[in-house]
mmCIF file of C-alpha atoms in Angstrom:
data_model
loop_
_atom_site.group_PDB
_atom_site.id
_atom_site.type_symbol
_atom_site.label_atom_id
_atom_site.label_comp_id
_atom_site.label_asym_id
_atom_site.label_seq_id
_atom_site.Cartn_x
_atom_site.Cartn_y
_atom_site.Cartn_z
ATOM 1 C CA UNK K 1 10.249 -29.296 -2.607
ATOM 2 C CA UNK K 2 10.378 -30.483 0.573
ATOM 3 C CA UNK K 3 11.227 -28.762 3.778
ATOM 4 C CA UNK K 4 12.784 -28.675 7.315
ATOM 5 C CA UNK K 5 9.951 -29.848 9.531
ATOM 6 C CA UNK K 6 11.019 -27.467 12.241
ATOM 7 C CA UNK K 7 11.511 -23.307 12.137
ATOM 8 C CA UNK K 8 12.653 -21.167 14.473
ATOM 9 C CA UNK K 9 10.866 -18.151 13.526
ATOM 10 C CA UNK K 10 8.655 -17.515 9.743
ATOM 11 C CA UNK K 11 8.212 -13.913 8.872
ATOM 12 C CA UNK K 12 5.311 -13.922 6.297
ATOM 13 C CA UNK K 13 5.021 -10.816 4.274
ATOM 14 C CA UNK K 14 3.063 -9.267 1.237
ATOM 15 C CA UNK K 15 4.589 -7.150 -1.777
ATOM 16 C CA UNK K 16 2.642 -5.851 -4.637
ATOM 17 C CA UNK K 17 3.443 -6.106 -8.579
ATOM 18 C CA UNK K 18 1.556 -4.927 -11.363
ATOM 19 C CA UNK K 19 0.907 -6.361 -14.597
ATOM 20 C CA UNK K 20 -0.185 -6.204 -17.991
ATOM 21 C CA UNK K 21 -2.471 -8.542 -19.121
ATOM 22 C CA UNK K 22 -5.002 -8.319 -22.314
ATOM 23 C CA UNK K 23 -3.581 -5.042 -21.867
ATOM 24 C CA UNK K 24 -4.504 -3.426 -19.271
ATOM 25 C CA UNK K 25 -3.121 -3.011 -15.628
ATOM 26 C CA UNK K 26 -3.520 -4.938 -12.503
ATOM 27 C CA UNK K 27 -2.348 -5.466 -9.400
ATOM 28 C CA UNK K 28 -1.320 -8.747 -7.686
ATOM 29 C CA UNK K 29 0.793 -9.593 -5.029
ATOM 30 C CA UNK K 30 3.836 -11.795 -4.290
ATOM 31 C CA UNK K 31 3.204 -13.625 -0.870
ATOM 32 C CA UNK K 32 6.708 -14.278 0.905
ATOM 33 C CA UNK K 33 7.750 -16.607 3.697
ATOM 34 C CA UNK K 34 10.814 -16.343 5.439
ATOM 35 C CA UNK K 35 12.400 -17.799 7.349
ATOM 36 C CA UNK K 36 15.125 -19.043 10.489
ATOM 37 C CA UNK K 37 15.445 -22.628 10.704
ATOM 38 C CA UNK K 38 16.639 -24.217 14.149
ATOM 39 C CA UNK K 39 20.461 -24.255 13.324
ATOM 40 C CA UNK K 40 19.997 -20.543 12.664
ATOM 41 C CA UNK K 41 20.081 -20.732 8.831
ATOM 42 C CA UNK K 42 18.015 -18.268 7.292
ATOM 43 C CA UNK K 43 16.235 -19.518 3.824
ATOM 44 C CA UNK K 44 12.752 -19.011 2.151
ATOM 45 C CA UNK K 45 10.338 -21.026 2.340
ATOM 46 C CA UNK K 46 7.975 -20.258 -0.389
ATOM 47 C CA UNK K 47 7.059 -16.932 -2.740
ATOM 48 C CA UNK K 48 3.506 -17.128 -4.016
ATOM 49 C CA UNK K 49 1.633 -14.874 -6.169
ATOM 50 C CA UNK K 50 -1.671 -14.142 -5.661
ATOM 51 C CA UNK K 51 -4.661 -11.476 -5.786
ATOM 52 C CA UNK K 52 -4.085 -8.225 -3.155
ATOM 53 C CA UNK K 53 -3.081 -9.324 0.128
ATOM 54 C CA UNK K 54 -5.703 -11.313 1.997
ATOM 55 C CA UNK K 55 -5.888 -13.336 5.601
ATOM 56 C CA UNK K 56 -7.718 -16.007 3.541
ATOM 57 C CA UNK K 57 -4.377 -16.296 0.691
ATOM 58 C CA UNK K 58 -2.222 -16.606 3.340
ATOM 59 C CA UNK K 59 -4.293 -19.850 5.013
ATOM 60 C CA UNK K 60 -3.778 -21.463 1.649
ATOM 61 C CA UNK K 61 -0.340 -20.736 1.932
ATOM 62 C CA UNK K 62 0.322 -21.590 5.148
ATOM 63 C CA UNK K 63 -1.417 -25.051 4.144
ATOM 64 C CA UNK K 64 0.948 -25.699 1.434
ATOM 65 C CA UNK K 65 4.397 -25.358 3.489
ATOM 66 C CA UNK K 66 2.330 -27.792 6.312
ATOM 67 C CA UNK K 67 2.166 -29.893 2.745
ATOM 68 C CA UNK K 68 5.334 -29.754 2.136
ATOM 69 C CA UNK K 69 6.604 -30.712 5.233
ATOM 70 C CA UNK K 70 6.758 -27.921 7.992
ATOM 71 C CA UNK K 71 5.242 -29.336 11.154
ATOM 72 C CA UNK K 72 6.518 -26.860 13.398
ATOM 73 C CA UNK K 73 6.768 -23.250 13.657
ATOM 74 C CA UNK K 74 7.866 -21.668 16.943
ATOM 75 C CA UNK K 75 7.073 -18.087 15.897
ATOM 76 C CA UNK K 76 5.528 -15.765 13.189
ATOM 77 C CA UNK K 77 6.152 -12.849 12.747
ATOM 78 C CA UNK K 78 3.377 -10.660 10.741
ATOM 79 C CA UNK K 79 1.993 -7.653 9.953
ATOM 80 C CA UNK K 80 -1.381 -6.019 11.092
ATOM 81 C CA UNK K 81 -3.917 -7.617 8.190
ATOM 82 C CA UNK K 82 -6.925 -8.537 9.557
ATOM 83 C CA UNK K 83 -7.729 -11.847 10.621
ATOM 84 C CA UNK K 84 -3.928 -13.032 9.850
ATOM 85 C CA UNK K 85 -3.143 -14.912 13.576
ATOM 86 C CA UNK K 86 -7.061 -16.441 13.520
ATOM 87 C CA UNK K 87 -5.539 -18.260 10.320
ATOM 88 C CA UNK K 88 -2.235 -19.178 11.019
ATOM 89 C CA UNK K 89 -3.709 -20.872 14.676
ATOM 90 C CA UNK K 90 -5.733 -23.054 11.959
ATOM 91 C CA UNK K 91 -2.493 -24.493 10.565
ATOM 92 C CA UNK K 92 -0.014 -23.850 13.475
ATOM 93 C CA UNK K 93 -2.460 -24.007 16.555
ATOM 94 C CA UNK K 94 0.918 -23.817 18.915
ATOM 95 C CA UNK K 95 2.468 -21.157 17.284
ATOM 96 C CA UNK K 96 2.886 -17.861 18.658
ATOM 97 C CA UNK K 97 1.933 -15.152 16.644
ATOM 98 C CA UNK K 98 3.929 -11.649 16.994
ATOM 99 C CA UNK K 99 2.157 -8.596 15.275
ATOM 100 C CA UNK K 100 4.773 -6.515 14.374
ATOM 101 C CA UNK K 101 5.695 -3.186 16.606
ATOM 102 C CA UNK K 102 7.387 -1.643 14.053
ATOM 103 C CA UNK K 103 4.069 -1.484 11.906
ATOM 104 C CA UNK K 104 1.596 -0.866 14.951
ATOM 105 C CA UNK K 105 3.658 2.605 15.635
ATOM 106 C CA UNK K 106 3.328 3.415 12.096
ATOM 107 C CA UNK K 107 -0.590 2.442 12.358
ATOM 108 C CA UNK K 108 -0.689 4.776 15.340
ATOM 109 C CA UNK K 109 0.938 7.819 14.197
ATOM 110 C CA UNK K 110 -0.617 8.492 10.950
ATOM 111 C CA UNK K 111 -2.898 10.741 11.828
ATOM 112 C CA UNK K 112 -0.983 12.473 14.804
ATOM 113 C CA UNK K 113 0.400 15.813 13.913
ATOM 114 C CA UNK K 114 4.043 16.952 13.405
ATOM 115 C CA UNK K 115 4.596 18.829 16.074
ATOM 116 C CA UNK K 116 3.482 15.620 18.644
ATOM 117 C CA UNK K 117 5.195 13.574 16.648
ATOM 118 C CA UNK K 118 7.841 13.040 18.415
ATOM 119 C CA UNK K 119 6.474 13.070 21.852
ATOM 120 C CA UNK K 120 3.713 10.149 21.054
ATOM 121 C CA UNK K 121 6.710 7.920 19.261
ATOM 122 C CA UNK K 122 8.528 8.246 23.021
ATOM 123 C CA UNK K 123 5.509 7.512 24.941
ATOM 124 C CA UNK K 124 4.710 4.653 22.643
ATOM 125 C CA UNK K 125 8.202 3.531 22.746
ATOM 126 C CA UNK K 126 8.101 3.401 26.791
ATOM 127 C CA UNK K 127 5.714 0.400 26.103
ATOM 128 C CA UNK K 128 7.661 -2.050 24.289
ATOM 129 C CA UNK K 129 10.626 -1.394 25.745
ATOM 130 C CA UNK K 130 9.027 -2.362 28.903
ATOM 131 C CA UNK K 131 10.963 -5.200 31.302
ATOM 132 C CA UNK K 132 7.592 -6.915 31.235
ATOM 133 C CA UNK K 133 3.575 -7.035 30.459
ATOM 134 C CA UNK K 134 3.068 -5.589 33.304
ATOM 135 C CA UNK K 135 5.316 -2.670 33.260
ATOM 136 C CA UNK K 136 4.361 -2.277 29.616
ATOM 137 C CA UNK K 137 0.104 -1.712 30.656
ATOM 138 C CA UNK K 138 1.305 0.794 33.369
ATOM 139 C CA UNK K 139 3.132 2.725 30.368
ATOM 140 C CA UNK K 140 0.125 2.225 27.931
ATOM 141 C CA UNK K 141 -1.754 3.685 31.014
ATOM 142 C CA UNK K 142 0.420 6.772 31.279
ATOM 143 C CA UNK K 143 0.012 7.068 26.785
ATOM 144 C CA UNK K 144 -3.472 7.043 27.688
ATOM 145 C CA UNK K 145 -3.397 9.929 30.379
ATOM 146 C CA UNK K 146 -1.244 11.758 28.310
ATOM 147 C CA UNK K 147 -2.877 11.407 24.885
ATOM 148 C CA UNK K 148 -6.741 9.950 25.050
ATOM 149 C CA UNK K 149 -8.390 13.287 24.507
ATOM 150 C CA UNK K 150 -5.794 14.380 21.403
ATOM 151 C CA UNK K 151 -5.393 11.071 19.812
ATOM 152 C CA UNK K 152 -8.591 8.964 21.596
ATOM 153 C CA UNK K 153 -8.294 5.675 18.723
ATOM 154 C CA UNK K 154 -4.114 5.015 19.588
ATOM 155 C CA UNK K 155 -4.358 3.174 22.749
ATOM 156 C CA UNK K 156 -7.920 1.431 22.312
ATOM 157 C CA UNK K 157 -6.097 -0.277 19.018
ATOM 158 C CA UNK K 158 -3.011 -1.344 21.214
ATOM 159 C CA UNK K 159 -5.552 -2.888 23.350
ATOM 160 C CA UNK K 160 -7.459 -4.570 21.222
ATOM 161 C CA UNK K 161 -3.954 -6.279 19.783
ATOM 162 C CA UNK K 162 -2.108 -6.174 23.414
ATOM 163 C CA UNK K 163 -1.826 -10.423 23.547
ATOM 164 C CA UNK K 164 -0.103 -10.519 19.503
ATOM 165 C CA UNK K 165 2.027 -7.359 20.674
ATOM 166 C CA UNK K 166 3.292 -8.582 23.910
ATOM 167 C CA UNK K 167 3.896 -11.816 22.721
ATOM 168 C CA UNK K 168 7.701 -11.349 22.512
ATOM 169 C CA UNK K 169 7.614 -9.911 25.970
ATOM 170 C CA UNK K 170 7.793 -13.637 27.803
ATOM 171 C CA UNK K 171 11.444 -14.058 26.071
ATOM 172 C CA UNK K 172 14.742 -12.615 26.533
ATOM 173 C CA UNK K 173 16.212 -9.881 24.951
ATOM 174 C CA UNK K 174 17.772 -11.454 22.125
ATOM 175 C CA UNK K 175 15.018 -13.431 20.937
ATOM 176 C CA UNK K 176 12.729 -10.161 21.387
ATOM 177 C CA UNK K 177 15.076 -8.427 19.064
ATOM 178 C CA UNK K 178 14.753 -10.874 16.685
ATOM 179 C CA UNK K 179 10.911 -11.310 16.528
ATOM 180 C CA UNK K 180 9.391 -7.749 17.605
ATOM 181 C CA UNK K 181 9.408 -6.991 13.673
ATOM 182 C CA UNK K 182 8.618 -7.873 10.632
ATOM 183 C CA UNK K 183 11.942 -6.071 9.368
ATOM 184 C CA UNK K 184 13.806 -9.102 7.776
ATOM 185 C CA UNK K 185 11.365 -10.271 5.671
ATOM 186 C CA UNK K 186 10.673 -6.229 4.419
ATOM 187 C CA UNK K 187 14.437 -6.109 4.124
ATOM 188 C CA UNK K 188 14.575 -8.992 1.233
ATOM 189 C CA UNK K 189 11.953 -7.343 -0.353
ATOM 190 C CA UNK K 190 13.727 -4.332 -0.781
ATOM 191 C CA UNK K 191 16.269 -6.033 -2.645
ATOM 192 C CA UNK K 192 13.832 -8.052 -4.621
ATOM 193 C CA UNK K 193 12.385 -4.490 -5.476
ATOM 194 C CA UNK K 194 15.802 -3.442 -6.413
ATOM 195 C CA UNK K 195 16.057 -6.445 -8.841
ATOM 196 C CA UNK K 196 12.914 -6.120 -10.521
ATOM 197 C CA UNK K 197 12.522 -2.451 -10.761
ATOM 198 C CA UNK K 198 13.667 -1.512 -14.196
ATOM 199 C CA UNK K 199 10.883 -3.192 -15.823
ATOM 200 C CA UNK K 200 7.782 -1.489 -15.081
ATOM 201 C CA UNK K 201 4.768 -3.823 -15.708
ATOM 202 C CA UNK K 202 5.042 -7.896 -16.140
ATOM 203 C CA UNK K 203 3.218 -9.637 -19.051
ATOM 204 C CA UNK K 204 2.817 -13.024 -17.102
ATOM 205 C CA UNK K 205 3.347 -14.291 -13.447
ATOM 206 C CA UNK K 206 5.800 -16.821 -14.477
ATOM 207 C CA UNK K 207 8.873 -14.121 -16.317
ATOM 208 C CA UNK K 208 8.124 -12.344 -12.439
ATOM 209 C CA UNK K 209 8.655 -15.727 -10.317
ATOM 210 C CA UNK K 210 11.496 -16.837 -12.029
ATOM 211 C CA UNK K 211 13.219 -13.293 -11.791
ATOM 212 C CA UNK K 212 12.788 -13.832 -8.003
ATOM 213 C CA UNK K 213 13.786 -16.969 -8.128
ATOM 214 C CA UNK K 214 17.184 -17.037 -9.974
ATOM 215 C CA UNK K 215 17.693 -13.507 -7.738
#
């Protein structure tokens, strides 16, 4: 159907299912966009099912809600798949795109070990909780001083991502709160987890959708 031609923020977000088909077992994904409209409503936009999660997927996605009548989207809010904000500036060249913190930190500790666990979640967290850019390279600075000979591939990947991680930093601090994370679109999924979870396999796409759907 169609839909507002102007959002506030989209959170766009992948979750995978299985199924069972000519019986045997594979794995898809349902593609979700959320999102805030301009009055503050919150509503989705679209869920999708696809193959795995995939930068191209989402372009075709992103195409459809243009199609269907979003002209306008101030920010999105995504994850770290690769080559996600080259596609969305092909739909939505005057978006900004916001990588989420939230996943980055997980990104960045996995391989850090549980005693410095701790220590490199503060020093990471004295980043984004900067005031400002600025103040927020002097403290990736310091993570570096601190941690490039223990952990040497943490700060070269904030780097590489610094302009889709700092993006919220040019806003105040309500809006940051609201678009530093991907956390409201992960939220509805755990509930549309909870929904669905009894059954353990689907035989078709369309029994999954419309679960979601009525849900």
């Amino acid at each position: 159907g169609e839909l507002p031609s102007c959002w506030s923020i989209v959170y766009l977000d992948a979750i995978p299912y299985e199924f069972r088909e000519d019986g045997r077992f594979q794995s898809k994904a349902i593609y979700t966009c959320y999102g805030i409209t301009v009055d503050g409503q919150r509503d989705i936009l679209g869920l999708y099912l696809s193959e795995s999660e995939g930068a191209r997927q989402w372009g075709h996605i992103l195409e459809d809600i243009k199609k269907r009548g979003v002209e306008d989207v101030l920010f999105f809010c995504v994850d770290g798949l690769a080559g996600f904000k080259e596609v969305i500036e092909e739909v939505y060249p005057h978006s900004i795109v916001q990588r989420c913190i939230v996943h980055m930190i997980r990104t960045s500790v996995k391989f850090v070990g549980d005693k410095d666990i701790k220590a490199v979640c503060s020093d990471l967290r004295k980043i984004y909780i900067s005031a400002n850019r600025q103040q927020a390279e002097t403290a990736l600075t310091a993570f570096g001083e601190r941690w490039d000979k223990k952990y040497k591939e943490i700060r070269p990947k904030w780097e590489q991502n610094w302009d889709e991680l700092m993006a919220f930093m040019d806003f105040g601090e309500h809006i940051r709160r609201m678009i530093y994370t991907t956390n409201p679109v992960e939220a509805l999924h755990r509930v549309m987890r909870k929904i669905t979870k009894a059954k353990g396999a689907w035989i078709n796409d369309k029994s999954l959708l419309k679960q979601l759907y009525l849900a």
